[in-house]
Amino acid sequence: DMARVLPIVVQYGIGAILLAIGIWSGLSGGYLDLDNPRDRRLLYILVGGFLFLLALVSVFTFWLPYVPQEGGA
């Protein structure tokens, strides 16, 4: 169902582009240095957080609505 997929594609697609532009700007402008462990860790956290949130949204959108309800009254 594209009504559920399209918002995720738009939000995270545009977010990925903005994240890439920000990282590229930081690296090319000298603000971020990949030789510095703190800067490397910051980039890992930013990219990992983005991917974690994408996975979390995907789980709540595509998997959990179809899990059968068990137990209860």
mmCIF file of N, CA and C in Angstrom:
data_model
loop_
_atom_site.group_PDB
_atom_site.id
_atom_site.type_symbol
_atom_site.label_atom_id
_atom_site.label_comp_id
_atom_site.label_asym_id
_atom_site.label_seq_id
_atom_site.Cartn_x
_atom_site.Cartn_y
_atom_site.Cartn_z
ATOM 1 N N ASP A 1 0.847 -1.177 0.000
ATOM 2 C CA ASP A 1 0.000 0.000 0.000
ATOM 3 C C ASP A 1 0.893 1.240 0.000
ATOM 4 N N MET A 2 0.845 1.983 -1.080
ATOM 5 C CA MET A 2 1.725 3.151 -1.247
ATOM 6 C C MET A 2 1.388 4.286 -0.289
ATOM 7 N N ALA A 3 0.186 4.302 0.267
ATOM 8 C CA ALA A 3 -0.173 5.358 1.217
ATOM 9 C C ALA A 3 0.665 5.264 2.488
ATOM 10 N N ARG A 4 1.167 4.088 2.801
ATOM 11 C CA ARG A 4 2.036 3.937 3.975
ATOM 12 C C ARG A 4 3.505 4.014 3.614
ATOM 13 N N VAL A 5 3.853 3.668 2.401
ATOM 14 C CA VAL A 5 5.254 3.642 1.986
ATOM 15 C C VAL A 5 5.752 5.023 1.581
ATOM 16 N N LEU A 6 4.942 5.777 0.876
ATOM 17 C CA LEU A 6 5.373 7.058 0.330
ATOM 18 C C LEU A 6 5.859 8.050 1.388
ATOM 19 N N PRO A 7 5.160 8.226 2.528
ATOM 20 C CA PRO A 7 5.696 9.161 3.535
ATOM 21 C C PRO A 7 7.072 8.759 4.061
ATOM 22 N N ILE A 8 7.310 7.461 4.214
ATOM 23 C CA ILE A 8 8.610 7.003 4.700
ATOM 24 C C ILE A 8 9.685 7.276 3.654
ATOM 25 N N VAL A 9 9.372 7.006 2.404
ATOM 26 C CA VAL A 9 10.337 7.245 1.330
ATOM 27 C C VAL A 9 10.671 8.725 1.234
ATOM 28 N N VAL A 10 9.660 9.576 1.326
ATOM 29 C CA VAL A 10 9.896 11.015 1.218
ATOM 30 C C VAL A 10 10.681 11.523 2.422
ATOM 31 N N GLN A 11 10.235 11.196 3.633
ATOM 32 C CA GLN A 11 10.898 11.696 4.841
ATOM 33 C C GLN A 11 12.341 11.224 4.933
ATOM 34 N N TYR A 12 12.544 9.933 4.784
ATOM 35 C CA TYR A 12 13.889 9.411 4.956
ATOM 36 C C TYR A 12 14.747 9.594 3.718
ATOM 37 N N GLY A 13 14.148 9.713 2.562
ATOM 38 C CA GLY A 13 14.910 10.021 1.351
ATOM 39 C C GLY A 13 15.468 11.434 1.399
ATOM 40 N N ILE A 14 14.603 12.388 1.727
ATOM 41 C CA ILE A 14 15.067 13.778 1.862
ATOM 42 C C ILE A 14 16.018 13.906 3.041
ATOM 43 N N GLY A 15 15.721 13.181 4.131
ATOM 44 C CA GLY A 15 16.613 13.196 5.286
ATOM 45 C C GLY A 15 17.990 12.655 4.970
ATOM 46 N N ALA A 16 18.057 11.615 4.163
ATOM 47 C CA ALA A 16 19.351 11.047 3.772
ATOM 48 C C ALA A 16 20.135 12.037 2.918
ATOM 49 N N ILE A 17 19.436 12.727 2.024
ATOM 50 C CA ILE A 17 20.109 13.735 1.197
ATOM 51 C C ILE A 17 20.642 14.867 2.067
ATOM 52 N N LEU A 18 19.833 15.353 3.005
ATOM 53 C CA LEU A 18 20.282 16.432 3.889
ATOM 54 C C LEU A 18 21.428 15.978 4.794
ATOM 55 N N LEU A 19 21.363 14.743 5.288
ATOM 56 C CA LEU A 19 22.449 14.211 6.108
ATOM 57 C C LEU A 19 23.736 14.120 5.305
ATOM 58 N N ALA A 20 23.639 13.637 4.070
ATOM 59 C CA ALA A 20 24.827 13.526 3.217
ATOM 60 C C ALA A 20 25.409 14.907 2.911
ATOM 61 N N ILE A 21 24.555 15.883 2.644
ATOM 62 C CA ILE A 21 25.036 17.242 2.378
ATOM 63 C C ILE A 21 25.722 17.806 3.617
ATOM 64 N N GLY A 22 25.143 17.574 4.781
ATOM 65 C CA GLY A 22 25.743 18.068 6.023
ATOM 66 C C GLY A 22 27.086 17.434 6.314
ATOM 67 N N ILE A 23 27.176 16.138 6.141
ATOM 68 C CA ILE A 23 28.447 15.444 6.376
ATOM 69 C C ILE A 23 29.489 15.890 5.357
ATOM 70 N N TRP A 24 29.095 15.977 4.097
ATOM 71 C CA TRP A 24 30.026 16.426 3.056
ATOM 72 C C TRP A 24 30.509 17.849 3.338
ATOM 73 N N SER A 25 29.593 18.723 3.765
ATOM 74 C CA SER A 25 29.985 20.107 4.077
ATOM 75 C C SER A 25 30.951 20.148 5.253
ATOM 76 N N GLY A 26 30.676 19.339 6.270
ATOM 77 C CA GLY A 26 31.563 19.304 7.424
ATOM 78 C C GLY A 26 32.939 18.782 7.092
ATOM 79 N N LEU A 27 32.993 17.783 6.238
ATOM 80 C CA LEU A 27 34.285 17.216 5.849
ATOM 81 C C LEU A 27 35.054 18.144 4.918
ATOM 82 N N SER A 28 34.369 18.705 3.942
ATOM 83 C CA SER A 28 35.072 19.561 2.977
ATOM 84 C C SER A 28 35.432 20.913 3.580
ATOM 85 N N GLY A 29 34.678 21.369 4.563
ATOM 86 C CA GLY A 29 34.974 22.648 5.194
ATOM 87 C C GLY A 29 36.017 22.556 6.297
ATOM 88 N N GLY A 30 36.414 21.344 6.653
ATOM 89 C CA GLY A 30 37.420 21.177 7.689
ATOM 90 C C GLY A 30 36.846 21.133 9.094
ATOM 91 N N TYR A 31 35.533 21.194 9.223
ATOM 92 C CA TYR A 31 34.913 21.141 10.551
ATOM 93 C C TYR A 31 35.026 19.738 11.136
ATOM 94 N N LEU A 32 34.900 18.731 10.282
ATOM 95 C CA LEU A 32 35.046 17.342 10.704
ATOM 96 C C LEU A 32 36.325 16.778 10.116
ATOM 97 N N ASP A 33 37.034 16.010 10.933
ATOM 98 C CA ASP A 33 38.284 15.387 10.498
ATOM 99 C C ASP A 33 38.190 13.898 10.791
ATOM 100 N N LEU A 34 38.279 13.074 9.766
ATOM 101 C CA LEU A 34 38.148 11.633 9.960
ATOM 102 C C LEU A 34 39.333 11.026 10.703
ATOM 103 N N ASP A 35 40.418 11.755 10.843
ATOM 104 C CA ASP A 35 41.556 11.258 11.615
ATOM 105 C C ASP A 35 41.323 11.419 13.120
ATOM 106 N N ASN A 36 40.394 12.288 13.487
ATOM 107 C CA ASN A 36 40.058 12.518 14.889
ATOM 108 C C ASN A 36 39.033 11.472 15.335
ATOM 109 N N PRO A 37 39.315 10.712 16.391
ATOM 110 C CA PRO A 37 38.376 9.672 16.837
ATOM 111 C C PRO A 37 37.019 10.226 17.276
ATOM 112 N N ARG A 38 36.978 11.419 17.861
ATOM 113 C CA ARG A 38 35.688 12.002 18.278
ATOM 114 C C ARG A 38 34.816 12.315 17.067
ATOM 115 N N ASP A 39 35.424 12.845 16.020
ATOM 116 C CA ASP A 39 34.660 13.163 14.814
ATOM 117 C C ASP A 39 34.173 11.898 14.113
ATOM 118 N N ARG A 40 35.023 10.872 14.096
ATOM 119 C CA ARG A 40 34.629 9.594 13.504
ATOM 120 C C ARG A 40 33.458 8.988 14.272
ATOM 121 N N ARG A 41 33.528 9.041 15.603
ATOM 122 C CA ARG A 41 32.461 8.508 16.444
ATOM 123 C C ARG A 41 31.166 9.299 16.229
ATOM 124 N N LEU A 42 31.279 10.613 16.063
ATOM 125 C CA LEU A 42 30.105 11.448 15.797
ATOM 126 C C LEU A 42 29.436 11.034 14.482
ATOM 127 N N LEU A 43 30.224 10.791 13.455
ATOM 128 C CA LEU A 43 29.652 10.366 12.179
ATOM 129 C C LEU A 43 28.994 8.995 12.301
ATOM 130 N N TYR A 44 29.616 8.079 13.053
ATOM 131 C CA TYR A 44 28.998 6.774 13.280
ATOM 132 C C TYR A 44 27.657 6.922 13.990
ATOM 133 N N ILE A 45 27.598 7.798 14.985
ATOM 134 C CA ILE A 45 26.362 8.008 15.733
ATOM 135 C C ILE A 45 25.287 8.622 14.843
ATOM 136 N N LEU A 46 25.649 9.588 14.021
ATOM 137 C CA LEU A 46 24.668 10.223 13.141
ATOM 138 C C LEU A 46 24.099 9.239 12.129
ATOM 139 N N VAL A 47 24.958 8.520 11.449
ATOM 140 C CA VAL A 47 24.498 7.566 10.436
ATOM 141 C C VAL A 47 23.778 6.391 11.099
ATOM 142 N N GLY A 48 24.311 5.906 12.199
ATOM 143 C CA GLY A 48 23.663 4.801 12.912
ATOM 144 C C GLY A 48 22.302 5.195 13.462
ATOM 145 N N GLY A 49 22.185 6.399 13.987
ATOM 146 C CA GLY A 49 20.897 6.874 14.481
ATOM 147 C C GLY A 49 19.879 7.000 13.369
ATOM 148 N N PHE A 50 20.318 7.498 12.222
ATOM 149 C CA PHE A 50 19.428 7.600 11.067
ATOM 150 C C PHE A 50 18.921 6.219 10.657
ATOM 151 N N LEU A 51 19.833 5.263 10.548
ATOM 152 C CA LEU A 51 19.441 3.913 10.150
ATOM 153 C C LEU A 51 18.584 3.226 11.203
ATOM 154 N N PHE A 52 18.868 3.479 12.480
ATOM 155 C CA PHE A 52 18.066 2.907 13.556
ATOM 156 C C PHE A 52 16.633 3.434 13.504
ATOM 157 N N LEU A 53 16.474 4.732 13.314
ATOM 158 C CA LEU A 53 15.126 5.296 13.239
ATOM 159 C C LEU A 53 14.382 4.792 12.000
ATOM 160 N N LEU A 54 15.092 4.640 10.886
ATOM 161 C CA LEU A 54 14.466 4.087 9.688
ATOM 162 C C LEU A 54 13.995 2.658 9.947
ATOM 163 N N ALA A 55 14.818 1.862 10.614
ATOM 164 C CA ALA A 55 14.434 0.486 10.934
ATOM 165 C C ALA A 55 13.251 0.459 11.902
ATOM 166 N N LEU A 56 13.241 1.339 12.886
ATOM 167 C CA LEU A 56 12.151 1.393 13.855
ATOM 168 C C LEU A 56 10.834 1.768 13.182
ATOM 169 N N VAL A 57 10.858 2.763 12.323
ATOM 170 C CA VAL A 57 9.653 3.160 11.596
ATOM 171 C C VAL A 57 9.193 2.030 10.683
ATOM 172 N N SER A 58 10.134 1.350 10.061
ATOM 173 C CA SER A 58 9.768 0.241 9.176
ATOM 174 C C SER A 58 9.119 -0.904 9.949
ATOM 175 N N VAL A 59 9.634 -1.188 11.130
ATOM 176 C CA VAL A 59 9.045 -2.252 11.952
ATOM 177 C C VAL A 59 7.609 -1.894 12.313
ATOM 178 N N PHE A 60 7.367 -0.655 12.763
ATOM 179 C CA PHE A 60 6.024 -0.255 13.157
ATOM 180 C C PHE A 60 5.087 -0.108 11.963
ATOM 181 N N THR A 61 5.624 0.078 10.781
ATOM 182 C CA THR A 61 4.778 0.265 9.603
ATOM 183 C C THR A 61 4.498 -1.039 8.879
ATOM 184 N N PHE A 62 5.498 -1.885 8.731
ATOM 185 C CA PHE A 62 5.350 -3.051 7.869
ATOM 186 C C PHE A 62 5.201 -4.380 8.592
ATOM 187 N N TRP A 63 5.706 -4.507 9.801
ATOM 188 C CA TRP A 63 5.685 -5.800 10.457
ATOM 189 C C TRP A 63 4.652 -5.873 11.586
ATOM 190 N N LEU A 64 4.705 -4.939 12.515
ATOM 191 C CA LEU A 64 3.854 -5.034 13.700
ATOM 192 C C LEU A 64 2.350 -4.962 13.430
ATOM 193 N N PRO A 65 1.885 -4.244 12.421
ATOM 194 C CA PRO A 65 0.432 -4.271 12.189
ATOM 195 C C PRO A 65 -0.092 -5.647 11.776
ATOM 196 N N TYR A 66 0.776 -6.525 11.298
ATOM 197 C CA TYR A 66 0.342 -7.833 10.822
ATOM 198 C C TYR A 66 0.643 -8.963 11.799
ATOM 199 N N VAL A 67 1.191 -8.640 12.972
ATOM 200 C CA VAL A 67 1.436 -9.667 13.981
ATOM 201 C C VAL A 67 0.092 -10.030 14.612
ATOM 202 N N PRO A 68 -0.256 -11.318 14.619
ATOM 203 C CA PRO A 68 -1.566 -11.696 15.185
ATOM 204 C C PRO A 68 -1.601 -11.429 16.689
ATOM 205 N N GLN A 69 -2.767 -10.993 17.121
ATOM 206 C CA GLN A 69 -2.943 -10.702 18.539
ATOM 207 C C GLN A 69 -3.148 -12.021 19.280
ATOM 208 N N GLU A 70 -2.331 -12.255 20.290
ATOM 209 C CA GLU A 70 -2.406 -13.510 21.022
ATOM 210 C C GLU A 70 -2.736 -13.239 22.477
ATOM 211 N N GLY A 71 -3.270 -14.227 23.130
ATOM 212 C CA GLY A 71 -3.577 -14.120 24.550
ATOM 213 C C GLY A 71 -4.715 -13.155 24.800
ATOM 214 N N GLY A 72 -4.755 -12.640 25.999
ATOM 215 C CA GLY A 72 -5.800 -11.680 26.350
ATOM 216 C C GLY A 72 -7.136 -12.372 26.568
ATOM 217 N N ALA A 73 -8.128 -11.587 26.860
ATOM 218 C CA ALA A 73 -9.462 -12.122 27.150
ATOM 219 C C ALA A 73 -10.123 -12.443 25.853
#
